[in-house]
CSV table of C-alpha atoms in Angstrom, one decimal:
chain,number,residue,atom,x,y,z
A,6,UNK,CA,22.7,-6.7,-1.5
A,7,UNK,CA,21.8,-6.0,-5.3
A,8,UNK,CA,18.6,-6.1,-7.5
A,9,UNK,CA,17.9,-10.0,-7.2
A,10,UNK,CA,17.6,-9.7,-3.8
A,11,UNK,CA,14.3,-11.6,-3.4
A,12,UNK,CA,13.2,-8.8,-0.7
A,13,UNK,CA,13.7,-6.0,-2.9
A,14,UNK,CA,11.0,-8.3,-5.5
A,15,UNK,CA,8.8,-9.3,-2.0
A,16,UNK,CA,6.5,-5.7,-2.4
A,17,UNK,CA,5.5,-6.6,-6.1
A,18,UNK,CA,4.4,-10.2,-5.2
A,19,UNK,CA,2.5,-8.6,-2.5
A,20,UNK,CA,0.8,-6.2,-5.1
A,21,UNK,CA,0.1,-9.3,-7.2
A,22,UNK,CA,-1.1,-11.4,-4.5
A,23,UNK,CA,-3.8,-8.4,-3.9
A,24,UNK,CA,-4.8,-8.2,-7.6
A,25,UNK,CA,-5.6,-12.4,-7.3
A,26,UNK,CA,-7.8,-11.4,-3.9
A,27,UNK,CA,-9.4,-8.9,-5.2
A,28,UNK,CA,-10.7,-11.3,-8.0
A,29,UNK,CA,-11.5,-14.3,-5.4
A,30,UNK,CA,-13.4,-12.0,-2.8
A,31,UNK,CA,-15.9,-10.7,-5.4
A,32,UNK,CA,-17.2,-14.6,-6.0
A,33,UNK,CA,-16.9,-14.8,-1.7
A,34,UNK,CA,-18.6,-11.6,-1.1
A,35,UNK,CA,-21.1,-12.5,-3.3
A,36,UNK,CA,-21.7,-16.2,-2.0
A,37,UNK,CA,-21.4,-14.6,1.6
A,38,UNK,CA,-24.0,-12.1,0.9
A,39,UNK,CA,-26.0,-15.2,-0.8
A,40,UNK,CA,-25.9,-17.5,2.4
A,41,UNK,CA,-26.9,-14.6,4.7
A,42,UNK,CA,-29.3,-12.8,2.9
A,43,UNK,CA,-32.0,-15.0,0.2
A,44,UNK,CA,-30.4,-18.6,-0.2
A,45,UNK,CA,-33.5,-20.0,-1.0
A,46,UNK,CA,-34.0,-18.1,-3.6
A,47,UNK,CA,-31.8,-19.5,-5.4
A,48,UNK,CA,-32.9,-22.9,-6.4
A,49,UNK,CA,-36.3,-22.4,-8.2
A,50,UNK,CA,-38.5,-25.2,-9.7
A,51,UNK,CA,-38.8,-25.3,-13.2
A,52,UNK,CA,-41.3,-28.0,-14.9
A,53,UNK,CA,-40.7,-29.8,-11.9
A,54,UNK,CA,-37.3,-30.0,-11.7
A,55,UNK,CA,-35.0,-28.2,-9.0
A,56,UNK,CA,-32.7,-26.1,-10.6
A,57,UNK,CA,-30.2,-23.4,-9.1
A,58,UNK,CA,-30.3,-20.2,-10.3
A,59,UNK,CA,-26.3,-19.2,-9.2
A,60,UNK,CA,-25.0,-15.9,-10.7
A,61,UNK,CA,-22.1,-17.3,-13.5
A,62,UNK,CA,-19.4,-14.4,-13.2
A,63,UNK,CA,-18.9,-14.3,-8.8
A,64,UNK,CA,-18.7,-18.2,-8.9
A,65,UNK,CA,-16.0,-18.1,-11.9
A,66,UNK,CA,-14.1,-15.2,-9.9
A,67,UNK,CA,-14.0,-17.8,-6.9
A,68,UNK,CA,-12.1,-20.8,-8.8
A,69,UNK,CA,-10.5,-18.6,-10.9
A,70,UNK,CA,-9.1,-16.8,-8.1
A,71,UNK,CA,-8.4,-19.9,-6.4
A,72,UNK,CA,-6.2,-21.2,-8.5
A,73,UNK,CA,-4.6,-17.9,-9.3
A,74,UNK,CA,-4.2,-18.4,-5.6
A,75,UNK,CA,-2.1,-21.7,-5.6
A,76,UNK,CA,-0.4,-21.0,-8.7
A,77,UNK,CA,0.6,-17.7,-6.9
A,78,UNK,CA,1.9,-19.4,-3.6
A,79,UNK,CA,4.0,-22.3,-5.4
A,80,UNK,CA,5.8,-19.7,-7.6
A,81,UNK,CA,6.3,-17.9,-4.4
A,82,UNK,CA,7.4,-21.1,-2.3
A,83,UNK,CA,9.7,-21.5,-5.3
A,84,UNK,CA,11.4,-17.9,-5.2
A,85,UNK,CA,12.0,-17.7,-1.8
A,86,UNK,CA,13.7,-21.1,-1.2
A,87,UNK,CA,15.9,-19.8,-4.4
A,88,UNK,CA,16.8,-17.1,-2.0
A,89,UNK,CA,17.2,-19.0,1.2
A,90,UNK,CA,19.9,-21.0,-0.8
A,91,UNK,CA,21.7,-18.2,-1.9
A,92,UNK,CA,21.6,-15.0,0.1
A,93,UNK,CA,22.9,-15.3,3.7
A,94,UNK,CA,20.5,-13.4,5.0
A,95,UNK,CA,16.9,-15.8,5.1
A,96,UNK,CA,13.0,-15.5,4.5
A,97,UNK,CA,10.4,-17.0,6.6
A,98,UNK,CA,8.1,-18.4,3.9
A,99,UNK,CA,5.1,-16.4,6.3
A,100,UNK,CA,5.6,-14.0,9.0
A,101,UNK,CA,3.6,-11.6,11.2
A,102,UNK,CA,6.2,-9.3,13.3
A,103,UNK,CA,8.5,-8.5,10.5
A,104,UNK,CA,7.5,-8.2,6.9
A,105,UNK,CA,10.1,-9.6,4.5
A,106,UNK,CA,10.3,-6.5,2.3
A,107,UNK,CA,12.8,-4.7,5.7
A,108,UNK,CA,15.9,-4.4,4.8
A,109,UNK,CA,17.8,-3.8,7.6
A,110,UNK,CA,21.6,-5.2,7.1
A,111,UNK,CA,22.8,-2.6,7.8
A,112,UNK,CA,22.3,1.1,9.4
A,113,UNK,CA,22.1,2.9,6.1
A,114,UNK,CA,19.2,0.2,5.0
A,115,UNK,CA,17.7,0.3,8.3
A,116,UNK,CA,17.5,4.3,7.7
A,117,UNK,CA,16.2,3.5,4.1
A,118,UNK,CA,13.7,1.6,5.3
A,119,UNK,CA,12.6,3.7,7.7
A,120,UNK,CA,12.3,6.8,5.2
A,121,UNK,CA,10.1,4.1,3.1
A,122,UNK,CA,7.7,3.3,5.9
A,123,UNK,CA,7.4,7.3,7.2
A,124,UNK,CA,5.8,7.7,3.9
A,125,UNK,CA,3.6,5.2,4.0
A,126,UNK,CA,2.5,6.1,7.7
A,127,UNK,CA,1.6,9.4,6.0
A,128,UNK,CA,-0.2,8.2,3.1
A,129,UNK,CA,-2.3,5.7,5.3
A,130,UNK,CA,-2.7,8.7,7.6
A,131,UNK,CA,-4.2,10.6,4.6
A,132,UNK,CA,-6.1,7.8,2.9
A,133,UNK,CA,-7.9,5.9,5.7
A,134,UNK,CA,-10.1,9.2,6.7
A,135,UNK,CA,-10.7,9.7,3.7
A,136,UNK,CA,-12.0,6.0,3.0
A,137,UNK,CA,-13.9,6.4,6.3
A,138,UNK,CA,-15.4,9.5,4.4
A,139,UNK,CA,-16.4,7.4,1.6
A,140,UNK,CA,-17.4,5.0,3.4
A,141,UNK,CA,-20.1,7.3,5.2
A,142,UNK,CA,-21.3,9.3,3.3
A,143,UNK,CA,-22.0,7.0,0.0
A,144,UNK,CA,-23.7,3.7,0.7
A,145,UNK,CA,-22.2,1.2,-2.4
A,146,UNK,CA,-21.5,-2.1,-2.5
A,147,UNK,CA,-19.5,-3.1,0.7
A,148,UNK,CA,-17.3,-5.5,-2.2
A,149,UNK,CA,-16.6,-2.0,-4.2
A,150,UNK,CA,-15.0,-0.8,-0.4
A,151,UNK,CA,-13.2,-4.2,-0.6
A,152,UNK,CA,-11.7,-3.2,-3.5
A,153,UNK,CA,-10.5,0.5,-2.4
A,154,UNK,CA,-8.8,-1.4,0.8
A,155,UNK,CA,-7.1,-3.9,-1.2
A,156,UNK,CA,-6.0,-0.2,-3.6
A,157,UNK,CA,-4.7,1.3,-0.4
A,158,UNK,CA,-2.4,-2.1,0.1
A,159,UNK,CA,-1.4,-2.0,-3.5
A,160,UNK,CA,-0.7,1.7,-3.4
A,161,UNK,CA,1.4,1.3,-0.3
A,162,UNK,CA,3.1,-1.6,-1.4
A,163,UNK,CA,4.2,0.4,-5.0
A,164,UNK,CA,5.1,3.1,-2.7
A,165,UNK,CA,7.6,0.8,-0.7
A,166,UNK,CA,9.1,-0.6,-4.0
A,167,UNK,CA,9.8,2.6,-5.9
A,168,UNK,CA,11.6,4.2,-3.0
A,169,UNK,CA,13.8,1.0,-2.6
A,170,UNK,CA,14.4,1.3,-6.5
A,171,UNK,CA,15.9,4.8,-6.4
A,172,UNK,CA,18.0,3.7,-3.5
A,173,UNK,CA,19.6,1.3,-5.8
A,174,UNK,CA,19.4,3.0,-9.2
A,175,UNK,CA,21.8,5.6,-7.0
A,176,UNK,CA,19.4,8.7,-7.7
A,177,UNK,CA,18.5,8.5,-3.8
A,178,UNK,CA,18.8,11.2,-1.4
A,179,UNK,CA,18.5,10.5,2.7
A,180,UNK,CA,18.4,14.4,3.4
A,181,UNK,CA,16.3,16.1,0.7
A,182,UNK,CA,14.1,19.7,0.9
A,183,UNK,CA,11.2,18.3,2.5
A,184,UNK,CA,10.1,21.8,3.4
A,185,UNK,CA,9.1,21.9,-0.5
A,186,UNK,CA,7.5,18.8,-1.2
A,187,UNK,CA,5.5,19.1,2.4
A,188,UNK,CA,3.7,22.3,1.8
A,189,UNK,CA,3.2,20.4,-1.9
A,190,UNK,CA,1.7,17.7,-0.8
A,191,UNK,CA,-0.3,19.8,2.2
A,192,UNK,CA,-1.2,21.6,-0.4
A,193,UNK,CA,-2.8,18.5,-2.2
A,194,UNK,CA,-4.4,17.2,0.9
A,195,UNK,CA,-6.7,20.5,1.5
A,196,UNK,CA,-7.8,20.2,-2.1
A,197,UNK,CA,-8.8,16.7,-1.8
A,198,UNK,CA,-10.7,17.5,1.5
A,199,UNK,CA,-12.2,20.4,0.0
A,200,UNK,CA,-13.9,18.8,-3.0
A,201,UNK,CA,-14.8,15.2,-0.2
A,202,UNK,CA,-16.3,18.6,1.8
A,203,UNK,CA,-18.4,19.8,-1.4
A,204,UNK,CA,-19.3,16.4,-2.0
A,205,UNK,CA,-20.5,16.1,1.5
A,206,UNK,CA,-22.7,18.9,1.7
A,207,UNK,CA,-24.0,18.2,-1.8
A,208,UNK,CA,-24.7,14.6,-2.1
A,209,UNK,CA,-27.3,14.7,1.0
A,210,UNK,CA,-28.8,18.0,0.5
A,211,UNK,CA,-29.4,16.6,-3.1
A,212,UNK,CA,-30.8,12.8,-2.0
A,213,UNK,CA,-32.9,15.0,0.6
A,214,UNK,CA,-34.9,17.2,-2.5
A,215,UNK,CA,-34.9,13.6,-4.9
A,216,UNK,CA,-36.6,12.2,-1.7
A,217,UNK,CA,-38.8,15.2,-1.0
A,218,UNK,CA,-39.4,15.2,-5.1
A,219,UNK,CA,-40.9,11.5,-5.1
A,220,UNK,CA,-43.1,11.6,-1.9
A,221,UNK,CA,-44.7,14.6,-3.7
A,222,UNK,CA,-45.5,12.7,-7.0
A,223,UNK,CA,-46.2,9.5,-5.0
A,224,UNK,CA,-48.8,11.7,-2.7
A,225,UNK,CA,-50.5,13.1,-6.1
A,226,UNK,CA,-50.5,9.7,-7.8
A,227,UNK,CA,-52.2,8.0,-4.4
A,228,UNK,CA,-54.5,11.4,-4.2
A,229,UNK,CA,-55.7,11.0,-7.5
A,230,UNK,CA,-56.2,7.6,-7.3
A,231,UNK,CA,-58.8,7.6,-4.5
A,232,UNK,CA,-60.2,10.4,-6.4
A,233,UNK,CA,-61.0,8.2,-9.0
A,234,UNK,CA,-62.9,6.0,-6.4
A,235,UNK,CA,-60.3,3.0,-6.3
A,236,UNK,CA,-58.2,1.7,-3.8
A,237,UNK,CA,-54.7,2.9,-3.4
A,238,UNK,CA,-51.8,1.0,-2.0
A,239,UNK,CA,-47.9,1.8,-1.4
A,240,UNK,CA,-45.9,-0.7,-2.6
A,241,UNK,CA,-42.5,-0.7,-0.5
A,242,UNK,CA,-40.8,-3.7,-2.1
A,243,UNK,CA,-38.5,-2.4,-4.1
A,244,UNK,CA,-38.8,1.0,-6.0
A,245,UNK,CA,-41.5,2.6,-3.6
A,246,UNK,CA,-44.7,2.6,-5.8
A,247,UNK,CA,-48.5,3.1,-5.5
A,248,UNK,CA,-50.6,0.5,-6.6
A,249,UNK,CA,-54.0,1.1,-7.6
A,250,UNK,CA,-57.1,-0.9,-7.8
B,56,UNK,CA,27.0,19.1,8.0
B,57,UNK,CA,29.4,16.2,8.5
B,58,UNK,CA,32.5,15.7,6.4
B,59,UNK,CA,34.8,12.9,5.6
B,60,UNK,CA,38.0,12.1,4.4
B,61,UNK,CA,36.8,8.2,3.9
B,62,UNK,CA,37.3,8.4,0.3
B,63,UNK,CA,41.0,9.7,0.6
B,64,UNK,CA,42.3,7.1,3.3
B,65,UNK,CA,40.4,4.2,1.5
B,66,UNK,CA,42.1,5.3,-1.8
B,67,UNK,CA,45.5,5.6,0.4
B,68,UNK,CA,44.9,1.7,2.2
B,69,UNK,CA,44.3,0.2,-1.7
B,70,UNK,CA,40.4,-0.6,-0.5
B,71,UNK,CA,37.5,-0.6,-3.5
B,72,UNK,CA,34.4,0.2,-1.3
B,73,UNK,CA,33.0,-3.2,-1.2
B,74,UNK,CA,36.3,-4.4,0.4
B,75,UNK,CA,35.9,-1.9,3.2
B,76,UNK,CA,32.4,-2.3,3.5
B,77,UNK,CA,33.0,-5.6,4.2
B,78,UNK,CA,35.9,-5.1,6.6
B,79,UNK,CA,33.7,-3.0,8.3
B,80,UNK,CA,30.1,-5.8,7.8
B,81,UNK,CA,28.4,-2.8,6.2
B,82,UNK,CA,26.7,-2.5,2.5
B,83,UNK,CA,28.7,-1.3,-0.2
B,84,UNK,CA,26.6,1.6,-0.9
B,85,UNK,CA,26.4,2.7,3.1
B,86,UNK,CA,30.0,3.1,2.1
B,87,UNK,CA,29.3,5.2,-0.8
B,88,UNK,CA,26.8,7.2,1.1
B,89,UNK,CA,28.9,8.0,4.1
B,90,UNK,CA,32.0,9.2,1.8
B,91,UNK,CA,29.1,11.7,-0.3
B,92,UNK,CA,28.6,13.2,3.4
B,93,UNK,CA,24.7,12.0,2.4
B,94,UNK,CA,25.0,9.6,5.3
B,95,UNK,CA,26.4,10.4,9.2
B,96,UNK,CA,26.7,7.1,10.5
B,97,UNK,CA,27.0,6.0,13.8
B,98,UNK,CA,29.7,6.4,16.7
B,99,UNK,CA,29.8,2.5,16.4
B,100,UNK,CA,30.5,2.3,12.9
B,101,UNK,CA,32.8,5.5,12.8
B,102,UNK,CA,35.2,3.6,15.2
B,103,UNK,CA,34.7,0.7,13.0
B,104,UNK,CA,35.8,2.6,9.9
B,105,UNK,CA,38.5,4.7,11.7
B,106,UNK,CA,40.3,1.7,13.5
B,107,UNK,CA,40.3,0.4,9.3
B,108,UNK,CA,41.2,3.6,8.0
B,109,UNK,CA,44.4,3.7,10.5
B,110,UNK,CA,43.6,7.0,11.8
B,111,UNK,CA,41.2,8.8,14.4
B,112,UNK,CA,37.5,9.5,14.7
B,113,UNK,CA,38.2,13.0,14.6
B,114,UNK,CA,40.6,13.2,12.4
B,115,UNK,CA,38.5,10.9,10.1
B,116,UNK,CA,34.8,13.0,10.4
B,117,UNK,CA,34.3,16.5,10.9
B,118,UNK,CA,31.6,19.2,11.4
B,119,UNK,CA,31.0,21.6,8.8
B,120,UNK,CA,29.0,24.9,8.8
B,121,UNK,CA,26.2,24.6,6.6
B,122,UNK,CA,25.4,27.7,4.5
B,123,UNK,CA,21.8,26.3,3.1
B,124,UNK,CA,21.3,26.1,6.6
């Protein structure tokens, strides 16, 4: 096994392969989001003609990322059958039960591997709370939490990569202090759930007052409005506002 | 932790590590690993390497105390 081993390459296609998706699913989210929610509006009549009204920069990201897409699986078609001919040891072009990154020839690459996929049990074990977190407590655009999953797979995916690099650079240890870099990395995981805390206590507690804020001026508007002897109305579409005539 | 004297008897025998390695169908650098005393491998692979290295499993791998430890 040495560095042009195709498996060693496998987790930096994968990382490219996410950066292409992450382009494509921001034109699909966006179509998705048109068909269920206001298709209609998008073809309007204009001096009696039917035009539609598309958004330029999702569509784009959807052929763009298309083809990104094919040019992405040919090179990769390419690569690997380069391997199968060479290497003894073969890739399926796609499998499901055993990713092609594994190296397991032998034991000391099975425990390598191993070591590789510990970490990213803990990092996933870390992150996806913490995206659930996110996820709750801020209500963005579902394609921005598209995005941070597609991160996590990119993240794990670098992860997998460099610790297979300093196995083969030689600078690899099997049996190193992990008493230190635990309590480091424990260490980093209360911060980050302190300040998601903070940010959980705050971020409501402030939306609460903003809410609280703007029935008060809307009540004052809508009082003073009768006062005046007109009709006042609460217009919900949209930016809640009071209408008066 | 466990020491070897891999190094020596494949030094003795004329082997470069990729010849034993592949005497024994292991990776070059399992080889390197296991004479650093980085790597214990298995009983399967100790036999392997002692029945290359002419000599006996305990005669080829031994425990030592640890101080760190």
């Amino acid at each position: 096994m040495n560095k042009n081993d195709f498996r060693i390459q496998v987790p930096l296609w994968n990382i490219a392969l996410w950066f292409i998706l992450i382009i494509w699913t921001y034109g699909v989210v966006y179509l998705v989001d048109l068909i269920n929610g206001d298709f209609e509006g998008v073809f309007k009549v204009e001096n009696g003609e039917l035009t539609a009204d598309f958004n330029v920069l999702p569509l784009s990201s959807v052929v763009i990322g298309l083809v990104l897409l094919i040019v992405f699986l040919i090179a990769y078609f390419f690569k690997l059958k380069r391997h199968n001919d060479e290497h003894p040891i073969k890739m399926n072009f796609i499998t499901f039960l055993k990713p092609g990154e594994f190296l397991e020839d032998d034991e000391l690459l099975k425990q390598v591997t191993e070591n590789a996929t510990k970490r990213i049990y803990i990092f996933y074990s870390h992150a996806l709370p913490l995206l659930i977190f996110f996820m709750v407590i801020f209500p963005l655009d579902r394609y921005l939490y598209v995005v941070m999953l597609f991160l996590l797979l990119i993240g794990h995916n670098a992860m997998y990569y460099l610790e297979i690099r300093k196995f083969l650079s030689g600078n690899y240890k099997l049996h190193t202090s992990k008493r230190v870099k635990n309590n480091r990395f424990s260490k980093m995981f209360v911060t980050v759930m302190l300040v998601a805390l903070i940010v959980a206590i705050v971020f409501p507690i402030n939306r609460v007052n903003q809410i609280d804020q703007n029935q008060q001026e809307l009540l004052s508007e809508y009082e003073s409005c009768l006062n005046e002897g007109k009709t006042a109305t609460i217009d919900f579409t949209g930016e809640t506002t009071v209408r008066c005539d | 932790m466990l020491r070897n004297r891999v190094r020596e008897l494949r030094a003795r025998h004329g082997y470069s590590q990729t010849a034993l390695a592949n005497r024994v169908d292991v990776t070059r650098q399992t080889i390197g690993f296991i004479e650093k005393g980085e790597f214990s491998p298995s009983i399967t692979l100790s036999l392997k390497l002692a029945k290359e290295l002419q000599i006996s499993v305990d005669e080829l791998f031994w425990l030592e105390e640890d101080l760190d430890e």
